[in-house]
Amino acid sequence: MERIEHFVPGVIDESEGILSRLRWPIPAGVATAYATAYTDPDERVLVPDCQGSALVREILSAARQVVALNFDPLIVLLVRTELAPPPARDLDGAVARLGDSPKQGRPLRRYLADLYATSCPACSRPAVAEYFVWDREQGEPIAKHLRCSGCGFRGRAASEQEDLGRLESLPPREMHYHYVLDRVSPPASGGSLQTRLEYLLELYSPRNLSVLAELTRKIEGLFPEGPLHDALKVLLADCLDRCSSLAPMPGSVAQRRGLRRPGRYLERNVWHAFEEAVRRVKASAGEQSSRLADILEAGTETAKGSGSYIGQGLVRDLPRALAPRSMRLILTSPPSLDSAAWSLSYLWCAWLLGAQAAAPLRPLLRQRTPDPAW
């Protein structure tokens, strides 16, 4: 059997995928090199910290089986959705149904557009802002970016009094705030943990928190379970990432600097971000494979035995979950030591899947400094 005695660099994916700033995937090409060198066809490769579907596809393309695990159920949901997404036509139909659903006597998309309503600085016609730029010290938006369908203007302009006045109708801690806080709070939580969660929710403007809460309610009400429900939750996860005040400014390098709002930060139009996420998911889906769908269906119970499996699991449980000598190769890329990302991982997982599902991530919420021992 061939041995690898040199560094295999692989190819790093620079694209902005779903939750890309939380994931630390193994570069493309590395899995193929090691799988073909150290395993035979149909043997199993273990990926205990799987952070993306590309690695799973690569191992399967090398005619090997894969056991891919992650302790974060949201990442598992993302990987499974990337591997076997719903048909593009079904996804488009679900988004259309979501946008057409009623909210205060209007279609939801119209209601959400009105929340980001503004006026064009060139022709004064009504327009919808793509995002606002906030100043942390002033505590209000100082600029807006929009595209005017009337005169064709697209660009940034100073915020106006009407933009500031519209915010007064959105108190920061209305029903939507408590709805989300109840979702993310573990049973009997209190003290420092509750304070931490309240701080994390403050990373969202009252307007964006309201919209994200409304989309959560609508998705769960219209699509109780199934592939479309999962895909829409993945799209919403992307919005939770890109619509917080920590999202990088357009044209800047995507860097996470803890959990403190920068001096200037974005308030994105959440519905626009949701539609962008739809295009991103459809573009990354590629060709659907019935084999991948069969693997996901067959691998819902256990990682024991033979065959491939993609699911949730803790590294410490592997000795009990896997049969002795059932793996010929282990490929791993542990999560980065980023306590801010860990806190956001818990928040987003609990928000979308519930506090009970996010229980494996709860210790990370208390972790304030990087801990290599963990």
mmCIF file of C-alpha atoms in Angstrom:
data_model
loop_
_atom_site.group_PDB
_atom_site.id
_atom_site.type_symbol
_atom_site.label_atom_id
_atom_site.label_comp_id
_atom_site.label_asym_id
_atom_site.label_seq_id
_atom_site.Cartn_x
_atom_site.Cartn_y
_atom_site.Cartn_z
ATOM 1 C CA MET A 1 0.000 0.000 0.000
ATOM 2 C CA GLU A 2 1.287 3.464 -0.908
ATOM 3 C CA ARG A 3 2.415 5.794 1.865
ATOM 4 C CA ILE A 4 2.279 9.587 1.757
ATOM 5 C CA GLU A 5 5.574 11.103 2.849
ATOM 6 C CA HIS A 6 4.869 14.671 1.774
ATOM 7 C CA PHE A 7 2.483 17.519 2.543
ATOM 8 C CA VAL A 8 -0.766 17.454 0.569
ATOM 9 C CA PRO A 9 -1.957 21.097 0.373
ATOM 10 C CA GLY A 10 -5.273 20.581 -1.386
ATOM 11 C CA VAL A 11 -7.347 23.418 -2.805
ATOM 12 C CA ILE A 12 -9.057 25.832 -0.420
ATOM 13 C CA ASP A 13 -12.586 26.881 -1.337
ATOM 14 C CA GLU A 14 -12.735 30.672 -1.137
ATOM 15 C CA SER A 15 -16.468 30.923 -1.829
ATOM 16 C CA GLU A 16 -18.861 32.322 0.766
ATOM 17 C CA GLY A 17 -20.925 29.233 1.480
ATOM 18 C CA ILE A 18 -23.625 28.793 4.091
ATOM 19 C CA LEU A 19 -22.146 29.363 7.576
ATOM 20 C CA SER A 20 -18.694 29.463 5.975
ATOM 21 C CA ARG A 21 -17.236 31.490 8.842
ATOM 22 C CA LEU A 22 -18.152 28.727 11.307
ATOM 23 C CA ARG A 23 -16.683 25.877 9.276
ATOM 24 C CA TRP A 24 -13.100 24.734 8.885
ATOM 25 C CA PRO A 25 -13.240 22.168 6.073
ATOM 26 C CA ILE A 26 -10.418 19.991 4.818
ATOM 27 C CA PRO A 27 -9.166 21.394 1.479
ATOM 28 C CA ALA A 28 -10.331 19.651 -1.674
ATOM 29 C CA GLY A 29 -8.070 16.861 -2.905
ATOM 30 C CA VAL A 30 -6.672 15.896 0.507
ATOM 31 C CA ALA A 31 -9.309 13.226 1.145
ATOM 32 C CA THR A 32 -8.773 11.633 -2.267
ATOM 33 C CA ALA A 33 -5.016 11.477 -1.763
ATOM 34 C CA TYR A 34 -5.208 9.825 1.662
ATOM 35 C CA ALA A 35 -8.193 7.585 0.918
ATOM 36 C CA THR A 36 -6.579 6.090 -2.174
ATOM 37 C CA ALA A 37 -3.223 5.711 -0.397
ATOM 38 C CA TYR A 38 -4.406 4.080 2.829
ATOM 39 C CA THR A 39 -7.678 2.336 2.021
ATOM 40 C CA ASP A 40 -9.066 -0.040 -0.548
ATOM 41 C CA PRO A 41 -12.320 0.458 -2.442
ATOM 42 C CA ASP A 42 -15.461 0.043 -0.273
ATOM 43 C CA GLU A 43 -13.521 0.462 2.973
ATOM 44 C CA ARG A 44 -14.749 3.033 5.481
ATOM 45 C CA VAL A 45 -13.235 6.440 6.192
ATOM 46 C CA LEU A 46 -14.112 8.199 9.451
ATOM 47 C CA VAL A 47 -14.603 11.980 9.512
ATOM 48 C CA PRO A 48 -15.305 12.802 13.181
ATOM 49 C CA ASP A 49 -15.565 16.591 12.658
ATOM 50 C CA CYS A 50 -17.275 16.764 9.285
ATOM 51 C CA GLN A 51 -17.907 20.379 8.340
ATOM 52 C CA GLY A 52 -19.073 20.201 4.759
ATOM 53 C CA SER A 53 -20.600 18.050 2.058
ATOM 54 C CA ALA A 54 -17.649 18.426 -0.356
ATOM 55 C CA LEU A 55 -15.500 16.092 1.741
ATOM 56 C CA VAL A 56 -18.240 13.444 1.826
ATOM 57 C CA ARG A 57 -18.698 13.657 -1.933
ATOM 58 C CA GLU A 58 -14.953 13.372 -2.454
ATOM 59 C CA ILE A 59 -14.654 10.204 -0.375
ATOM 60 C CA LEU A 60 -17.640 8.616 -2.083
ATOM 61 C CA SER A 61 -16.219 9.554 -5.493
ATOM 62 C CA ALA A 62 -13.075 7.624 -4.528
ATOM 63 C CA ALA A 63 -15.284 4.516 -4.172
ATOM 64 C CA ARG A 64 -14.915 4.495 -0.388
ATOM 65 C CA GLN A 65 -17.579 4.543 2.293
ATOM 66 C CA VAL A 66 -17.718 7.382 4.802
ATOM 67 C CA VAL A 67 -18.857 7.833 8.388
ATOM 68 C CA ALA A 68 -19.205 11.601 8.805
ATOM 69 C CA LEU A 69 -20.080 13.021 12.225
ATOM 70 C CA ASN A 70 -20.386 16.408 13.878
ATOM 71 C CA PHE A 71 -21.487 17.270 17.402
ATOM 72 C CA ASP A 72 -23.407 20.324 16.111
ATOM 73 C CA PRO A 73 -26.839 19.221 14.811
ATOM 74 C CA LEU A 74 -27.119 22.398 12.734
ATOM 75 C CA ILE A 75 -23.938 21.539 10.810
ATOM 76 C CA VAL A 76 -25.273 18.004 10.325
ATOM 77 C CA LEU A 77 -28.524 19.430 8.953
ATOM 78 C CA LEU A 78 -26.528 21.658 6.619
ATOM 79 C CA VAL A 79 -24.336 18.818 5.337
ATOM 80 C CA ARG A 80 -27.289 16.512 4.741
ATOM 81 C CA THR A 81 -29.196 19.257 2.935
ATOM 82 C CA GLU A 82 -26.180 20.033 0.749
ATOM 83 C CA LEU A 83 -25.819 16.349 -0.120
ATOM 84 C CA ALA A 84 -29.472 15.784 -0.991
ATOM 85 C CA PRO A 85 -31.201 19.136 -1.524
ATOM 86 C CA PRO A 86 -34.838 19.313 -2.597
ATOM 87 C CA PRO A 87 -35.367 19.875 -6.325
ATOM 88 C CA ALA A 88 -34.847 23.501 -7.332
ATOM 89 C CA ARG A 89 -38.455 23.758 -8.530
ATOM 90 C CA ASP A 90 -39.757 22.574 -5.132
ATOM 91 C CA LEU A 91 -37.479 24.982 -3.284
ATOM 92 C CA ASP A 92 -38.588 27.914 -5.447
ATOM 93 C CA GLY A 93 -42.206 26.935 -4.836
ATOM 94 C CA ALA A 94 -41.665 26.802 -1.080
ATOM 95 C CA VAL A 95 -40.053 30.256 -1.050
ATOM 96 C CA ALA A 96 -42.919 31.623 -3.148
ATOM 97 C CA ARG A 97 -45.444 30.096 -0.731
ATOM 98 C CA LEU A 98 -43.555 31.617 2.190
ATOM 99 C CA GLY A 99 -43.511 35.048 0.554
ATOM 100 C CA ASP A 100 -47.224 34.844 -0.311
ATOM 101 C CA SER A 101 -48.305 33.840 3.200
ATOM 102 C CA PRO A 102 -50.420 36.540 4.876
ATOM 103 C CA LYS A 103 -49.060 38.946 7.476
ATOM 104 C CA GLN A 104 -51.313 41.755 8.727
ATOM 105 C CA GLY A 105 -53.438 41.602 5.590
ATOM 106 C CA ARG A 106 -50.512 41.675 3.176
ATOM 107 C CA PRO A 107 -48.267 39.045 1.582
ATOM 108 C CA LEU A 108 -45.294 38.454 3.835
ATOM 109 C CA ARG A 109 -42.785 39.681 1.245
ATOM 110 C CA ARG A 110 -44.703 42.978 0.965
ATOM 111 C CA TYR A 111 -44.900 43.328 4.725
ATOM 112 C CA LEU A 112 -41.140 42.739 5.041
ATOM 113 C CA ALA A 113 -40.349 45.139 2.194
ATOM 114 C CA ASP A 114 -42.302 47.863 3.998
ATOM 115 C CA LEU A 115 -40.105 47.414 7.067
ATOM 116 C CA TYR A 116 -37.071 48.446 4.990
ATOM 117 C CA ALA A 117 -38.924 51.119 2.994
ATOM 118 C CA THR A 118 -37.071 54.314 2.198
ATOM 119 C CA SER A 119 -36.957 56.893 -0.605
ATOM 120 C CA CYS A 120 -34.590 57.293 -3.513
ATOM 121 C CA PRO A 121 -32.155 60.211 -3.080
ATOM 122 C CA ALA A 122 -32.163 60.818 -6.857
ATOM 123 C CA CYS A 123 -35.880 60.885 -7.680
ATOM 124 C CA SER A 124 -37.603 60.734 -4.244
ATOM 125 C CA ARG A 125 -39.689 57.736 -5.304
ATOM 126 C CA PRO A 126 -40.405 54.982 -2.750
ATOM 127 C CA ALA A 127 -37.704 52.306 -2.651
ATOM 128 C CA VAL A 128 -36.566 49.400 -0.495
ATOM 129 C CA ALA A 129 -33.181 49.515 1.210
ATOM 130 C CA GLU A 130 -30.804 46.617 0.622
ATOM 131 C CA TYR A 131 -29.020 47.499 3.846
ATOM 132 C CA PHE A 132 -28.414 50.301 6.324
ATOM 133 C CA VAL A 133 -25.049 51.292 7.790
ATOM 134 C CA TRP A 134 -25.197 51.971 11.518
ATOM 135 C CA ASP A 135 -22.845 54.002 13.664
ATOM 136 C CA ARG A 136 -22.305 52.316 17.018
ATOM 137 C CA GLU A 137 -21.702 55.526 18.948
ATOM 138 C CA GLN A 138 -24.695 57.354 17.492
ATOM 139 C CA GLY A 139 -26.899 54.285 17.867
ATOM 140 C CA GLU A 140 -28.693 54.860 14.560
ATOM 141 C CA PRO A 141 -28.261 54.306 10.815
ATOM 142 C CA ILE A 142 -26.185 56.944 9.074
ATOM 143 C CA ALA A 143 -26.366 55.600 5.505
ATOM 144 C CA LYS A 144 -28.428 53.320 3.306
ATOM 145 C CA HIS A 145 -27.859 51.339 0.135
ATOM 146 C CA LEU A 146 -30.726 50.886 -2.301
ATOM 147 C CA ARG A 147 -31.714 50.184 -5.862
ATOM 148 C CA CYS A 148 -34.481 52.367 -7.293
ATOM 149 C CA SER A 149 -36.760 50.685 -9.812
ATOM 150 C CA GLY A 150 -38.039 54.086 -10.926
ATOM 151 C CA CYS A 151 -34.898 55.930 -12.031
ATOM 152 C CA GLY A 152 -32.311 53.132 -11.895
ATOM 153 C CA PHE A 153 -30.241 54.658 -9.090
ATOM 154 C CA ARG A 154 -28.210 52.110 -7.182
ATOM 155 C CA GLY A 155 -25.795 53.078 -4.479
ATOM 156 C CA ARG A 156 -25.316 54.532 -1.030
ATOM 157 C CA ALA A 157 -26.880 57.677 0.353
ATOM 158 C CA ALA A 158 -27.211 59.337 3.728
ATOM 159 C CA SER A 159 -30.061 58.211 5.953
ATOM 160 C CA GLU A 160 -32.994 60.576 6.204
ATOM 161 C CA GLN A 161 -35.382 61.474 8.985
ATOM 162 C CA GLU A 162 -38.015 59.089 7.629
ATOM 163 C CA ASP A 163 -35.546 56.221 7.984
ATOM 164 C CA LEU A 164 -34.973 57.087 11.636
ATOM 165 C CA GLY A 165 -38.657 57.600 12.315
ATOM 166 C CA ARG A 166 -39.539 54.167 10.992
ATOM 167 C CA LEU A 167 -37.357 52.572 13.661
ATOM 168 C CA GLU A 168 -39.407 54.117 16.463
ATOM 169 C CA SER A 169 -42.254 51.686 15.714
ATOM 170 C CA LEU A 170 -39.998 48.715 16.509
ATOM 171 C CA PRO A 171 -39.238 48.595 20.244
ATOM 172 C CA PRO A 172 -36.219 46.382 20.977
ATOM 173 C CA ARG A 173 -37.903 43.903 23.337
ATOM 174 C CA GLU A 174 -41.354 43.240 21.995
ATOM 175 C CA MET A 175 -42.990 39.804 21.621
ATOM 176 C CA HIS A 176 -40.560 38.656 18.931
ATOM 177 C CA TYR A 177 -37.608 39.175 21.269
ATOM 178 C CA HIS A 178 -39.109 37.033 24.024
ATOM 179 C CA TYR A 179 -40.195 34.416 21.480
ATOM 180 C CA VAL A 180 -36.588 33.926 20.377
ATOM 181 C CA LEU A 181 -35.198 34.158 23.914
ATOM 182 C CA ASP A 182 -37.561 31.380 25.040
ATOM 183 C CA ARG A 183 -36.444 29.207 22.103
ATOM 184 C CA VAL A 184 -32.741 29.524 22.834
ATOM 185 C CA SER A 185 -32.860 29.398 26.643
ATOM 186 C CA PRO A 186 -32.225 25.944 28.144
ATOM 187 C CA PRO A 187 -34.560 24.794 30.950
ATOM 188 C CA ALA A 188 -33.939 26.536 34.269
ATOM 189 C CA SER A 189 -31.332 28.803 32.696
ATOM 190 C CA GLY A 190 -30.457 31.924 34.603
ATOM 191 C CA GLY A 191 -27.702 34.133 35.839
ATOM 192 C CA SER A 192 -24.696 34.451 33.580
ATOM 193 C CA LEU A 193 -26.103 32.065 30.954
ATOM 194 C CA GLN A 194 -29.278 34.103 30.517
ATOM 195 C CA THR A 195 -27.238 37.297 30.394
ATOM 196 C CA ARG A 196 -25.025 35.771 27.709
ATOM 197 C CA LEU A 197 -28.027 34.868 25.561
ATOM 198 C CA GLU A 198 -29.535 38.331 25.942
ATOM 199 C CA TYR A 199 -26.222 39.831 24.861
ATOM 200 C CA LEU A 200 -26.130 37.604 21.765
ATOM 201 C CA LEU A 201 -29.629 38.676 20.747
ATOM 202 C CA GLU A 202 -28.524 42.310 21.005
ATOM 203 C CA LEU A 203 -26.257 41.591 18.024
ATOM 204 C CA TYR A 204 -29.401 41.896 15.881
ATOM 205 C CA SER A 205 -31.230 45.146 15.309
ATOM 206 C CA PRO A 206 -34.838 45.148 16.555
ATOM 207 C CA ARG A 207 -36.017 45.204 12.948
ATOM 208 C CA ASN A 208 -33.913 42.233 11.880
ATOM 209 C CA LEU A 209 -34.714 40.286 15.031
ATOM 210 C CA SER A 210 -38.412 40.801 14.310
ATOM 211 C CA VAL A 211 -38.075 39.611 10.700
ATOM 212 C CA LEU A 212 -35.950 36.576 11.603
ATOM 213 C CA ALA A 213 -38.450 35.587 14.303
ATOM 214 C CA GLU A 214 -41.339 35.951 11.857
ATOM 215 C CA LEU A 215 -39.604 33.790 9.245
ATOM 216 C CA THR A 216 -38.941 31.147 11.905
ATOM 217 C CA ARG A 217 -42.617 31.028 12.867
ATOM 218 C CA LYS A 218 -43.775 30.956 9.256
ATOM 219 C CA ILE A 219 -41.405 28.152 8.217
ATOM 220 C CA GLU A 220 -42.420 25.965 11.137
ATOM 221 C CA GLY A 221 -46.103 26.650 10.557
ATOM 222 C CA LEU A 222 -46.145 26.110 6.786
ATOM 223 C CA PHE A 223 -43.557 23.311 6.531
ATOM 224 C CA PRO A 224 -43.740 21.188 9.707
ATOM 225 C CA GLU A 225 -41.151 18.599 8.639
ATOM 226 C CA GLY A 226 -39.394 17.084 5.659
ATOM 227 C CA PRO A 227 -36.750 18.128 3.116
ATOM 228 C CA LEU A 228 -38.301 21.530 2.403
ATOM 229 C CA HIS A 229 -38.486 22.330 6.109
ATOM 230 C CA ASP A 230 -34.812 21.402 6.492
ATOM 231 C CA ALA A 231 -33.745 23.394 3.431
ATOM 232 C CA LEU A 232 -35.616 26.500 4.587
ATOM 233 C CA LYS A 233 -33.996 26.227 8.027
ATOM 234 C CA VAL A 234 -30.589 26.100 6.309
ATOM 235 C CA LEU A 235 -31.481 29.264 4.389
ATOM 236 C CA LEU A 236 -32.522 30.902 7.640
ATOM 237 C CA ALA A 237 -29.214 29.859 9.233
ATOM 238 C CA ASP A 238 -27.425 31.782 6.495
ATOM 239 C CA CYS A 239 -29.550 34.849 7.312
ATOM 240 C CA LEU A 240 -28.740 34.540 11.028
ATOM 241 C CA ASP A 241 -25.072 34.726 10.058
ATOM 242 C CA ARG A 242 -25.236 37.486 7.449
ATOM 243 C CA CYS A 243 -27.854 39.688 9.102
ATOM 244 C CA SER A 244 -26.205 40.255 12.474
ATOM 245 C CA SER A 245 -24.146 43.330 13.262
ATOM 246 C CA LEU A 246 -20.992 41.177 13.054
ATOM 247 C CA ALA A 247 -21.331 40.622 9.309
ATOM 248 C CA PRO A 248 -18.490 42.263 7.345
ATOM 249 C CA MET A 249 -19.098 45.434 5.390
ATOM 250 C CA PRO A 250 -19.383 44.999 1.599
ATOM 251 C CA GLY A 251 -15.945 44.815 0.023
ATOM 252 C CA SER A 252 -14.137 44.189 3.310
ATOM 253 C CA VAL A 253 -12.297 41.044 4.342
ATOM 254 C CA ALA A 254 -14.577 38.662 6.225
ATOM 255 C CA GLN A 255 -13.067 38.614 9.700
ATOM 256 C CA ARG A 256 -14.732 37.861 12.981
ATOM 257 C CA ARG A 257 -13.535 40.076 15.808
ATOM 258 C CA GLY A 258 -15.183 38.612 18.865
ATOM 259 C CA LEU A 259 -18.745 39.480 19.758
ATOM 260 C CA ARG A 260 -18.463 43.271 19.924
ATOM 261 C CA ARG A 261 -20.171 45.348 17.292
ATOM 262 C CA PRO A 262 -17.670 47.255 15.145
ATOM 263 C CA GLY A 263 -17.777 51.039 14.967
ATOM 264 C CA ARG A 264 -19.730 50.831 11.708
ATOM 265 C CA TYR A 265 -21.896 47.811 11.037
ATOM 266 C CA LEU A 266 -24.570 46.584 8.635
ATOM 267 C CA GLU A 267 -28.267 46.016 9.041
ATOM 268 C CA ARG A 268 -29.108 43.895 6.009
ATOM 269 C CA ASN A 269 -32.547 43.512 4.504
ATOM 270 C CA VAL A 270 -33.320 39.987 5.776
ATOM 271 C CA TRP A 271 -35.705 39.055 2.962
ATOM 272 C CA HIS A 272 -33.101 40.054 0.365
ATOM 273 C CA ALA A 273 -30.529 37.964 2.246
ATOM 274 C CA PHE A 274 -32.968 35.039 2.290
ATOM 275 C CA GLU A 275 -33.427 35.204 -1.486
ATOM 276 C CA GLU A 276 -29.644 35.424 -1.944
ATOM 277 C CA ALA A 277 -29.283 32.298 0.197
ATOM 278 C CA VAL A 278 -31.692 30.474 -2.114
ATOM 279 C CA ARG A 279 -29.478 31.251 -5.097
ATOM 280 C CA ARG A 280 -26.366 30.231 -3.148
ATOM 281 C CA VAL A 281 -27.826 26.864 -2.121
ATOM 282 C CA LYS A 282 -29.055 26.096 -5.638
ATOM 283 C CA ALA A 283 -25.670 27.000 -7.129
ATOM 284 C CA SER A 284 -23.747 24.792 -4.683
ATOM 285 C CA ALA A 285 -26.095 21.815 -4.949
ATOM 286 C CA GLY A 286 -24.701 20.618 -8.260
ATOM 287 C CA GLU A 287 -26.026 17.380 -9.661
ATOM 288 C CA GLN A 288 -28.290 15.450 -7.352
ATOM 289 C CA SER A 289 -27.378 11.848 -6.777
ATOM 290 C CA SER A 290 -29.843 9.092 -5.953
ATOM 291 C CA ARG A 291 -26.931 7.297 -4.317
ATOM 292 C CA LEU A 292 -26.460 10.180 -1.889
ATOM 293 C CA ALA A 293 -30.169 10.210 -1.100
ATOM 294 C CA ASP A 294 -30.050 6.467 -0.452
ATOM 295 C CA ILE A 295 -27.050 6.909 1.859
ATOM 296 C CA LEU A 296 -28.827 9.557 3.893
ATOM 297 C CA GLU A 297 -31.940 7.415 4.141
ATOM 298 C CA ALA A 298 -29.997 4.323 5.164
ATOM 299 C CA GLY A 299 -27.764 6.151 7.611
ATOM 300 C CA THR A 300 -30.389 7.504 9.979
ATOM 301 C CA GLU A 301 -30.028 4.978 12.785
ATOM 302 C CA THR A 302 -26.458 4.044 13.610
ATOM 303 C CA ALA A 303 -22.843 4.272 12.515
ATOM 304 C CA LYS A 304 -22.219 0.635 13.400
ATOM 305 C CA GLY A 305 -21.999 -2.100 10.831
ATOM 306 C CA SER A 306 -21.188 -1.395 7.215
ATOM 307 C CA GLY A 307 -22.090 1.332 4.746
ATOM 308 C CA SER A 308 -21.879 5.097 4.900
ATOM 309 C CA TYR A 309 -23.444 7.293 7.561
ATOM 310 C CA ILE A 310 -23.866 11.035 8.018
ATOM 311 C CA GLY A 311 -25.158 12.180 11.396
ATOM 312 C CA GLN A 312 -24.645 13.737 14.781
ATOM 313 C CA GLY A 313 -22.099 12.313 17.204
ATOM 314 C CA LEU A 314 -19.474 13.166 19.802
ATOM 315 C CA VAL A 315 -15.872 12.069 19.405
ATOM 316 C CA ARG A 316 -15.859 10.722 22.954
ATOM 317 C CA ASP A 317 -18.702 8.340 22.069
ATOM 318 C CA LEU A 318 -16.941 6.797 19.065
ATOM 319 C CA PRO A 319 -15.483 3.791 20.957
ATOM 320 C CA ARG A 320 -19.046 2.732 21.831
ATOM 321 C CA ALA A 321 -20.592 3.722 18.505
ATOM 322 C CA LEU A 322 -18.133 2.018 16.135
ATOM 323 C CA ALA A 323 -17.254 -1.617 15.801
ATOM 324 C CA PRO A 324 -13.571 -2.481 16.530
ATOM 325 C CA ARG A 325 -11.278 -2.200 13.499
ATOM 326 C CA SER A 326 -14.128 -0.921 11.352
ATOM 327 C CA MET A 327 -12.201 2.149 10.132
ATOM 328 C CA ARG A 328 -9.066 2.123 8.035
ATOM 329 C CA LEU A 329 -8.565 5.897 7.951
ATOM 330 C CA ILE A 330 -9.514 8.931 10.047
ATOM 331 C CA LEU A 331 -9.610 12.389 8.459
ATOM 332 C CA THR A 332 -10.279 15.287 10.791
ATOM 333 C CA SER A 333 -10.154 19.053 10.886
ATOM 334 C CA PRO A 334 -11.239 20.135 14.394
ATOM 335 C CA PRO A 335 -13.177 23.382 14.795
ATOM 336 C CA SER A 336 -11.103 26.506 15.289
ATOM 337 C CA LEU A 337 -10.472 27.791 18.818
ATOM 338 C CA ASP A 338 -12.880 30.706 18.470
ATOM 339 C CA SER A 339 -15.050 31.249 21.533
ATOM 340 C CA ALA A 340 -17.173 33.836 19.674
ATOM 341 C CA ALA A 341 -17.986 31.304 16.962
ATOM 342 C CA TRP A 342 -18.856 28.728 19.625
ATOM 343 C CA SER A 343 -21.359 31.085 21.231
ATOM 344 C CA LEU A 344 -22.948 31.834 17.869
ATOM 345 C CA SER A 345 -23.058 28.108 17.074
ATOM 346 C CA TYR A 346 -25.175 27.530 20.161
ATOM 347 C CA LEU A 347 -27.409 30.537 19.482
ATOM 348 C CA TRP A 348 -28.147 29.590 15.884
ATOM 349 C CA CYS A 349 -28.632 25.895 16.620
ATOM 350 C CA ALA A 350 -30.998 26.575 19.526
ATOM 351 C CA TRP A 351 -32.837 29.251 17.527
ATOM 352 C CA LEU A 352 -33.523 26.928 14.598
ATOM 353 C CA LEU A 353 -33.702 23.492 16.220
ATOM 354 C CA GLY A 354 -34.528 24.236 19.860
ATOM 355 C CA ALA A 355 -32.549 24.431 23.098
ATOM 356 C CA GLN A 356 -32.775 20.677 23.668
ATOM 357 C CA ALA A 357 -31.205 19.907 20.280
ATOM 358 C CA ALA A 358 -28.420 22.397 21.039
ATOM 359 C CA ALA A 359 -27.582 20.773 24.404
ATOM 360 C CA PRO A 360 -24.206 19.374 23.151
ATOM 361 C CA LEU A 361 -23.150 22.959 22.417
ATOM 362 C CA ARG A 362 -24.192 24.396 25.764
ATOM 363 C CA PRO A 363 -20.749 24.094 27.414
ATOM 364 C CA LEU A 364 -19.340 26.193 24.564
ATOM 365 C CA LEU A 365 -21.728 29.009 25.405
ATOM 366 C CA ARG A 366 -19.957 29.383 28.749
ATOM 367 C CA GLN A 367 -16.504 29.262 27.158
ATOM 368 C CA ARG A 368 -15.145 32.812 27.001
ATOM 369 C CA THR A 369 -11.532 32.067 25.998
ATOM 370 C CA PRO A 370 -10.030 29.519 23.583
ATOM 371 C CA ASP A 371 -9.491 26.187 25.322
ATOM 372 C CA PRO A 372 -7.197 23.735 23.483
ATOM 373 C CA ALA A 373 -7.941 21.061 26.099
ATOM 374 C CA TRP A 374 -11.602 21.063 25.035
#
